[in-house]
PDB file of C-alpha atoms in Angstrom:
ATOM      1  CA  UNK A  26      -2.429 -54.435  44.548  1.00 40.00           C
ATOM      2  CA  UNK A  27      -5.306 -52.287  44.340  1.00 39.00           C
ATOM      3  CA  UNK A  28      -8.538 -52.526  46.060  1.00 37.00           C
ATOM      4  CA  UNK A  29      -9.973 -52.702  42.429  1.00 38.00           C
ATOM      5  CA  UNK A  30      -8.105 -55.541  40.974  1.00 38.00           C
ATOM      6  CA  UNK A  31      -7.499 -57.755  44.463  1.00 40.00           C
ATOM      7  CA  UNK A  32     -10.188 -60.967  44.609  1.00 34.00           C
ATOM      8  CA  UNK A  33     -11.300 -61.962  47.513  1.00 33.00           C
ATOM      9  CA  UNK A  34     -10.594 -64.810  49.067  1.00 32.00           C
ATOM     10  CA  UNK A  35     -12.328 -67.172  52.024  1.00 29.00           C
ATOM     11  CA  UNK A  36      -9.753 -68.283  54.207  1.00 28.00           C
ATOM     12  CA  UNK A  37     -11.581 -69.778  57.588  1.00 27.00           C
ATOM     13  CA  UNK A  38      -8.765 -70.603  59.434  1.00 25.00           C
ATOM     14  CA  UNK A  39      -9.017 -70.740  63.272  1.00 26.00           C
ATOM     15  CA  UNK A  40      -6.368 -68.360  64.838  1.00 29.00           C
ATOM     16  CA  UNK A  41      -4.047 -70.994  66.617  1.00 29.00           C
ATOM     17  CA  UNK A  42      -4.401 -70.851  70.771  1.00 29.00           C
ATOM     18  CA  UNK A  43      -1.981 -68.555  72.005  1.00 27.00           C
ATOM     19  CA  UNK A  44       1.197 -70.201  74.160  1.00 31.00           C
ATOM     20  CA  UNK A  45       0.600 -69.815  78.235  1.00 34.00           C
ATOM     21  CA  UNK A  46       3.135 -69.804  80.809  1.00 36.00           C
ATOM     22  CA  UNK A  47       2.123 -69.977  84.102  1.00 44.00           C
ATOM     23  CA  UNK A  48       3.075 -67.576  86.893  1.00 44.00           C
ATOM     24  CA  UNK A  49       5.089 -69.185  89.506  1.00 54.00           C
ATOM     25  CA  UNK A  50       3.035 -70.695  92.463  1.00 62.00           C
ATOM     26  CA  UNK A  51       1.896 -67.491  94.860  1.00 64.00           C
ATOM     27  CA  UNK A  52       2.730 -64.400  91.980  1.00 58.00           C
ATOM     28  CA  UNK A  53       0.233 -62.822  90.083  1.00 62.00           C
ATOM     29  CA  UNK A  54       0.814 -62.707  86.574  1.00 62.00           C
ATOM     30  CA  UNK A  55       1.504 -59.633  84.766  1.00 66.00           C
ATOM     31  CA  UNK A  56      -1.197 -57.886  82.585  1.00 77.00           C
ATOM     32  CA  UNK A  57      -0.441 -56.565  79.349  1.00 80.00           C
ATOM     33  CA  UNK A  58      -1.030 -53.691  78.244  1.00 87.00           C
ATOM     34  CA  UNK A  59      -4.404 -52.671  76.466  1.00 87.00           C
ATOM     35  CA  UNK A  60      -2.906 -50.567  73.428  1.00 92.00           C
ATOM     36  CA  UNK A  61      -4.363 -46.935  73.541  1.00 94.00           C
ATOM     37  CA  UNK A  62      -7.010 -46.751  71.306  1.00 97.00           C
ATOM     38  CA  UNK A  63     -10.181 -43.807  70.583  1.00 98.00           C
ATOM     39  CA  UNK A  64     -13.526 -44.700  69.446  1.00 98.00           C
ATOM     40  CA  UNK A  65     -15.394 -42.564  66.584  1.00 98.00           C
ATOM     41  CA  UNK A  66     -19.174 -43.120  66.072  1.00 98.00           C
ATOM     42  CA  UNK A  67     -20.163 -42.743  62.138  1.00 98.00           C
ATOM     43  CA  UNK A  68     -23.875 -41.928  62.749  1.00 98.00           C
ATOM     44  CA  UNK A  69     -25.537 -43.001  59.190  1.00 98.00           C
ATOM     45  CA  UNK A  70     -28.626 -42.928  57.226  1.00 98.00           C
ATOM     46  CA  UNK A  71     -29.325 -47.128  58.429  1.00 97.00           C
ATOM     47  CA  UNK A  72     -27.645 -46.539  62.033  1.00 98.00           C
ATOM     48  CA  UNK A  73     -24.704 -45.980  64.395  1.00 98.00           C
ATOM     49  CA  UNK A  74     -21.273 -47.636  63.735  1.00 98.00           C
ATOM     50  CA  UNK A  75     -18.820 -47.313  66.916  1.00 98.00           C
ATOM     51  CA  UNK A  76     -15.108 -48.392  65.452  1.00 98.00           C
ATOM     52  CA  UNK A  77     -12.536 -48.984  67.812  1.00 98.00           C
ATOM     53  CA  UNK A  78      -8.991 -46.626  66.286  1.00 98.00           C
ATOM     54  CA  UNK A  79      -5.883 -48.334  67.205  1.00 98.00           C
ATOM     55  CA  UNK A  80      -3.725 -44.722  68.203  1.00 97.00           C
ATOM     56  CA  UNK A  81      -0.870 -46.872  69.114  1.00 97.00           C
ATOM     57  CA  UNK A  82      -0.485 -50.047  66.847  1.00 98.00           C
ATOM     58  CA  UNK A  83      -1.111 -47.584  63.606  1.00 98.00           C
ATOM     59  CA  UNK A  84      -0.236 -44.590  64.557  1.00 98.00           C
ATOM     60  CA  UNK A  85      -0.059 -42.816  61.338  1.00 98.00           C
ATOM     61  CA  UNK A  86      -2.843 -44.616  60.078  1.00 98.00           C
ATOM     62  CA  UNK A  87      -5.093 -43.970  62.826  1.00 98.00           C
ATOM     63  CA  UNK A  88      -4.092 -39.934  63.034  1.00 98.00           C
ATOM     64  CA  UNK A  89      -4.788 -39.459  59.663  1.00 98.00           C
ATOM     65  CA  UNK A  90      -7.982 -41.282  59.969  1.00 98.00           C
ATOM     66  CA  UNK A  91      -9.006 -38.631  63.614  1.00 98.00           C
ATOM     67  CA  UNK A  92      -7.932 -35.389  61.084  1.00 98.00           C
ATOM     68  CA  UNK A  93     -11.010 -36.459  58.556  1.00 98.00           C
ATOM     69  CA  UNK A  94     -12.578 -36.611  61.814  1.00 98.00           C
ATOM     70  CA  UNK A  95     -12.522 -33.821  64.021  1.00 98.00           C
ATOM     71  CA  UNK A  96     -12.302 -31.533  60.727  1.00 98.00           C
ATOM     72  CA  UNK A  97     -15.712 -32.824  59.892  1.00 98.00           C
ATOM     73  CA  UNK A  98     -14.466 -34.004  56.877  1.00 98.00           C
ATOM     74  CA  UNK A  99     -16.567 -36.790  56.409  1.00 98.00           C
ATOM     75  CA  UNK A 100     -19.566 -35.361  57.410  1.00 98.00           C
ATOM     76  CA  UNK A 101     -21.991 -35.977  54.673  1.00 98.00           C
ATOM     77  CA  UNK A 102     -19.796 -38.490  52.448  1.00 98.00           C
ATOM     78  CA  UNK A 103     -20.947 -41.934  52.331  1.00 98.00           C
ATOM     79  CA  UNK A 104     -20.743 -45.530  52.214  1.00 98.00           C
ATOM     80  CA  UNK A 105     -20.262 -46.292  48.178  1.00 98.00           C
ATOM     81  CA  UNK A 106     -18.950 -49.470  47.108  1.00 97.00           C
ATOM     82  CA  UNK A 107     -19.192 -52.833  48.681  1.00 97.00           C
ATOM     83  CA  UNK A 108     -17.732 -56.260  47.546  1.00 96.00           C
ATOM     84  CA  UNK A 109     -20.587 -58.759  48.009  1.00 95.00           C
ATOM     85  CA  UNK A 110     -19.333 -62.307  47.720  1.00 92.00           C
ATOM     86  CA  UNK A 111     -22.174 -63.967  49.816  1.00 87.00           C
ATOM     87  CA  UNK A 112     -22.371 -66.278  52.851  1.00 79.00           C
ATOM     88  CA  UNK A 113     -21.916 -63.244  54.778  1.00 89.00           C
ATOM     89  CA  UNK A 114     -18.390 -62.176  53.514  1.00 95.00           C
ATOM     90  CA  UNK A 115     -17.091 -59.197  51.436  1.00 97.00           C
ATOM     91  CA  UNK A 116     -16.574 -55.606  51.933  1.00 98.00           C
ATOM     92  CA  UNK A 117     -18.213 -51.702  52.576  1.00 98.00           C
ATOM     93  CA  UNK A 118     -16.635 -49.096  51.370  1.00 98.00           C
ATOM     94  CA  UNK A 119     -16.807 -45.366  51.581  1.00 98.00           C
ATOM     95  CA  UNK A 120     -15.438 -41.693  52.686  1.00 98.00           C
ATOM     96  CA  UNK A 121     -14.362 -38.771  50.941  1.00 98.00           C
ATOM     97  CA  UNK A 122     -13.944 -40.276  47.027  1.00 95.00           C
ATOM     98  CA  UNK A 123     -11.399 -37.948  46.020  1.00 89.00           C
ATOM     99  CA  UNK A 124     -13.356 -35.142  46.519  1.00 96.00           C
ATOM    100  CA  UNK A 125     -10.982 -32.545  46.592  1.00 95.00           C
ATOM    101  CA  UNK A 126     -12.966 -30.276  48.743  1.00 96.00           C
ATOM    102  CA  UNK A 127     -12.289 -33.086  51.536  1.00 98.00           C
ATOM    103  CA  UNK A 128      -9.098 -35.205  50.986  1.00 98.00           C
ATOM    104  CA  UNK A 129      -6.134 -34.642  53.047  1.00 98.00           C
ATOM    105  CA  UNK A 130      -2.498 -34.723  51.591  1.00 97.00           C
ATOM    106  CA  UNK A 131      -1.711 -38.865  51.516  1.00 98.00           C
ATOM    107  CA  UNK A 132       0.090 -40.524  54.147  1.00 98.00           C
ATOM    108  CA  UNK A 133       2.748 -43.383  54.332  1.00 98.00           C
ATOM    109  CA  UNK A 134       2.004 -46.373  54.318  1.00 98.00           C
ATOM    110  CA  UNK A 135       1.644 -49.221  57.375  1.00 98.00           C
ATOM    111  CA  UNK A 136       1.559 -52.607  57.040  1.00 98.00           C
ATOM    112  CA  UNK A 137      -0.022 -55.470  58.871  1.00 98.00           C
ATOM    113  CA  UNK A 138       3.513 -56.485  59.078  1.00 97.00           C
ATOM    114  CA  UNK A 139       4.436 -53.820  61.109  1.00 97.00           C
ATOM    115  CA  UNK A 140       1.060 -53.144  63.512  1.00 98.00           C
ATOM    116  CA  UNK A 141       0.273 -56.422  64.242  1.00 97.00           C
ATOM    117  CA  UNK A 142      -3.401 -55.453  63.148  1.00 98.00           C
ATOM    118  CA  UNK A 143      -5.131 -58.224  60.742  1.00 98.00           C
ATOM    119  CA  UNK A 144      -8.298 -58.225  58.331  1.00 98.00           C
ATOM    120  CA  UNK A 145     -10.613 -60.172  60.914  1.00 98.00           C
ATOM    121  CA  UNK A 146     -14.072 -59.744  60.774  1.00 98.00           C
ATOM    122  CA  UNK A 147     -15.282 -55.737  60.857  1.00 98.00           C
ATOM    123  CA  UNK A 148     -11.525 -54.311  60.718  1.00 98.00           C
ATOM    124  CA  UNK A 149     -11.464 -51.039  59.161  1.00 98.00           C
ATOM    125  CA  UNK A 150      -8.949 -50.552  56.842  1.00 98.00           C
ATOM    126  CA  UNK A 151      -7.430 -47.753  54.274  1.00 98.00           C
ATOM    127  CA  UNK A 152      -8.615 -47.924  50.731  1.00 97.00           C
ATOM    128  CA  UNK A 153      -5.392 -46.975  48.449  1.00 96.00           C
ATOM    129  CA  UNK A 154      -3.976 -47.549  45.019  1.00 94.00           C
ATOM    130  CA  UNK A 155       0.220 -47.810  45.241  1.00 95.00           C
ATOM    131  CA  UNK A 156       1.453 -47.886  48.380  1.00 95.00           C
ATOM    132  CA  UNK A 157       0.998 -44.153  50.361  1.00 97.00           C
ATOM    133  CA  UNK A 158      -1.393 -43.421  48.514  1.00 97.00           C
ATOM    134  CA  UNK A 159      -4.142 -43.632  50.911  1.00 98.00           C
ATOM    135  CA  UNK A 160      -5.988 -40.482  51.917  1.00 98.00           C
ATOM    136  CA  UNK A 161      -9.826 -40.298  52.990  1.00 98.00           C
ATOM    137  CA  UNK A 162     -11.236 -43.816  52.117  1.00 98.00           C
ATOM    138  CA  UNK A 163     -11.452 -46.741  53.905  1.00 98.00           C
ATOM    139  CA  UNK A 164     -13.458 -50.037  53.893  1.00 98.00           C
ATOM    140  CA  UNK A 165     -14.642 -52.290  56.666  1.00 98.00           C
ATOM    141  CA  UNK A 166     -14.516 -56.389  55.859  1.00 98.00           C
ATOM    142  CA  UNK A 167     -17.222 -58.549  56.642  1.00 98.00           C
ATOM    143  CA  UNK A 168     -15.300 -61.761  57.633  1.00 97.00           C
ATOM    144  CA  UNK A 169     -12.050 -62.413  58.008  1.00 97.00           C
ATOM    145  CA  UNK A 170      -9.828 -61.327  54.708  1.00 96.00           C
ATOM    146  CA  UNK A 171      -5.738 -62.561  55.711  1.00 94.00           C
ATOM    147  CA  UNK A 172      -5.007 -61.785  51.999  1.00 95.00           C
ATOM    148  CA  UNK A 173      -5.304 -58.021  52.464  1.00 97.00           C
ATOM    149  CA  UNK A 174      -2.876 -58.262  54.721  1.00 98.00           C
ATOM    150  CA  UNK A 175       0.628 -57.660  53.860  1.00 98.00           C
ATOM    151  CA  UNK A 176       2.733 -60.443  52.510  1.00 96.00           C
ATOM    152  CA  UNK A 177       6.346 -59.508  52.620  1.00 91.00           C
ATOM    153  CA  UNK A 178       6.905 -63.467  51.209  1.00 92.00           C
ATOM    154  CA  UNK A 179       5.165 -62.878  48.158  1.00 92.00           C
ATOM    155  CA  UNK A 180       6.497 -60.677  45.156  1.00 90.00           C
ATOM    156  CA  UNK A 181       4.990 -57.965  43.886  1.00 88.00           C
ATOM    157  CA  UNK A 182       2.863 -55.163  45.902  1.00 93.00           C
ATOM    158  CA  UNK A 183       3.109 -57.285  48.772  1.00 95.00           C
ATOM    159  CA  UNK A 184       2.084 -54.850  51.278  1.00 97.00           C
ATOM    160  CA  UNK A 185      -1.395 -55.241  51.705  1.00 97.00           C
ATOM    161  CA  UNK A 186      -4.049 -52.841  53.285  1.00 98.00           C
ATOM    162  CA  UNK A 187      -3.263 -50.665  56.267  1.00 98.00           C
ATOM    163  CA  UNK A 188      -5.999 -51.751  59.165  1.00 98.00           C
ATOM    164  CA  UNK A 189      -6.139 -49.060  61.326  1.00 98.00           C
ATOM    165  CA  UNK A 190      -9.425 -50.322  63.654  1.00 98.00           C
ATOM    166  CA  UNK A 191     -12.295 -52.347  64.212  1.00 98.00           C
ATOM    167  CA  UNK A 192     -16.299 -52.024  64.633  1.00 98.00           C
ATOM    168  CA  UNK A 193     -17.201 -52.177  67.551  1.00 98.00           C
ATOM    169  CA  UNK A 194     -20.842 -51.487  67.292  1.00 98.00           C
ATOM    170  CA  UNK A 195     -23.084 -51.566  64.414  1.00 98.00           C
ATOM    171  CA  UNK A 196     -21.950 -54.695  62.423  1.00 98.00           C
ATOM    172  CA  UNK A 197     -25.407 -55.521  62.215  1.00 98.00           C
ATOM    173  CA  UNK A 198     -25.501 -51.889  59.649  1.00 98.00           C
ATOM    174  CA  UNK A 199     -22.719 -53.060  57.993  1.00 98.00           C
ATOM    175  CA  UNK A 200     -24.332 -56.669  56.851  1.00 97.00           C
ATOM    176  CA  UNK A 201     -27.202 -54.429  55.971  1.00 97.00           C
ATOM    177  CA  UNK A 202     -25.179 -52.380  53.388  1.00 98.00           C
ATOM    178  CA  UNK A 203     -23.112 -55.234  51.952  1.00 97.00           C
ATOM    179  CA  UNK A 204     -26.418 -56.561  50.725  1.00 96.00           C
ATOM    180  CA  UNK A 205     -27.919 -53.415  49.262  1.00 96.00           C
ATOM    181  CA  UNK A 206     -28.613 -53.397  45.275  1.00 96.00           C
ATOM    182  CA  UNK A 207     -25.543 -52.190  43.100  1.00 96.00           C
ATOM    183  CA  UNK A 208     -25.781 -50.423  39.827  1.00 95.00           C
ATOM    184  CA  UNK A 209     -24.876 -53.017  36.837  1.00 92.00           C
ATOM    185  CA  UNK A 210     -23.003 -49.959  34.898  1.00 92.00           C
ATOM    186  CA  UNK A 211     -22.034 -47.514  37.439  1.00 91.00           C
ATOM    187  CA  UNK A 212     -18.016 -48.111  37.973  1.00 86.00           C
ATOM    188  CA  UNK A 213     -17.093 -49.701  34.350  1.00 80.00           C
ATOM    189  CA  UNK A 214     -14.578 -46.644  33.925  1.00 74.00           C
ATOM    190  CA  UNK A 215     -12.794 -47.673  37.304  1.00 80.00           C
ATOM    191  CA  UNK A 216     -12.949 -51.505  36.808  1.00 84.00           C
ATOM    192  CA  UNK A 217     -15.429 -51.311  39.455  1.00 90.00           C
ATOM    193  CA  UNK A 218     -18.402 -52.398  37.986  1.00 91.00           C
ATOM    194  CA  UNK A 219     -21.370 -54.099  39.636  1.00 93.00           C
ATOM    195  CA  UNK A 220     -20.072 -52.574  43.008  1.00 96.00           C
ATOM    196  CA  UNK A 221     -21.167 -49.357  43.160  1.00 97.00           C
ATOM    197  CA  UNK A 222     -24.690 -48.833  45.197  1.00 98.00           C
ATOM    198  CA  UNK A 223     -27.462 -47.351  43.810  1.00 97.00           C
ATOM    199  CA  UNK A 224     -28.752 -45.714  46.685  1.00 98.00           C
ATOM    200  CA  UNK A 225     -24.702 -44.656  48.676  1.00 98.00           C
ATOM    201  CA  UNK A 226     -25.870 -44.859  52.418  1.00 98.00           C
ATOM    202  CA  UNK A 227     -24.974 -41.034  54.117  1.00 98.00           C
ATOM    203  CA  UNK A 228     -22.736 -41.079  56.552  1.00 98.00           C
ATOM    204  CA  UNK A 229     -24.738 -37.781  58.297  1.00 98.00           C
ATOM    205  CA  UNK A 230     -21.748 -37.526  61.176  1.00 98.00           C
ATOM    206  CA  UNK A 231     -18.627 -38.935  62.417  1.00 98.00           C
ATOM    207  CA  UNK A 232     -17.427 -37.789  65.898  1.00 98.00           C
ATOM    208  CA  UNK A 233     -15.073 -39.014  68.574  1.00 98.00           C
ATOM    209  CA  UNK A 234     -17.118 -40.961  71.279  1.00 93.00           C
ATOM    210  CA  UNK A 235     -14.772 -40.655  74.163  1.00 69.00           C
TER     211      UNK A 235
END
């Protein structure tokens, strides 16, 4: 299930109201948890995107991600591709495009299934062919895309994309690339046409912010 070849899909579902119990009368109840996470700013040529890295829910995921990072590995790539299938809903995509001055060796691969992480709206997520085959691109969704995440039900490549994060800041940058013009021609040899941008937004840094 390549990022190529998968269509995108609108599912607006509301996420169903979590079950309560109540604490017994007079005890406090017990806080989860907040799952240790780092947060990278990706300084670009149209603004600051803050995304949230889930260190514990994708572990793998999210270290391979912080290597790209604090080597300064995708200092100077960009934003490339995007998916635009209007009414505010598609897909950016961008980092190191296989340049092999940049991409790390290719990590295993983590499924939705197994992090507990979904394609909601502004989830950042691993771009890959076959499954661990991921290296040094990702994409971020604009609105909420459940059939990139892994369905162990269905047969096939059923695996999904490996979310790894979330924007935090700068969705409004995001929006702003989805809609930039794409080449008509540029990606035919990749099955990519119409998707490419004309103009690939620069992402000029991308550092840990705490």
């Amino acid at each position: 299930m390549s990022l190529k070849h998968l269509a995108l899909f609108a599912l607006a579902l509301a996420a169903p109201a979590m079950a309560q119990t109540d604490a017994p009368q007079g005890v406090p109840a017990a806080e989860t948890p907040r799952p240790v996470t780092v947060k990278v700013t990706l300084t670009t040529s149209q603004g600051a995107i803050v995304v949230e890295v889930e260190k514990e829910r994708a572990p793998i995921t999210a270290a391979n991600f912080l290597r790209y990072v604090d080597q300064k590995r995708l200092d100077g790539v960009t934003f490339y591709r995007v998916i635009n299938q209007g009414g505010d809903f598609g897909l950016v995509q961008g980092g190191v495009s296989n340049d092999p001055k940049r991409v790390l060796k290719a990590i295993a691969h983590e499924p939705t299934s197994k992090t507990g992480l979904s394609h909601v709206d502004g989830a950042i997520s691993m771009a890959r062919g076959a499954p661990g085959s991921a290296s040094g691109d990702f994409f971020i969704t604009v609105g909420r895309i459940e059939s990139f995440d892994a369905h162990p039900e269905n047969p096939g490549d059923n695996l999904g994309y490996a979310v790894f994060g979330r924007v935090v800041e700068g969705m409004d940058v995001i929006r702003k690339i989805l809609i930039e013009p794409t080449s008509p021609t540029a990606g035919a040899a990749a099955g990519m046409q119409g998707q490419m941008l004309v103009t690939p937004v620069k992402i000029l840094t991308a550092r840990r912010a705490n």
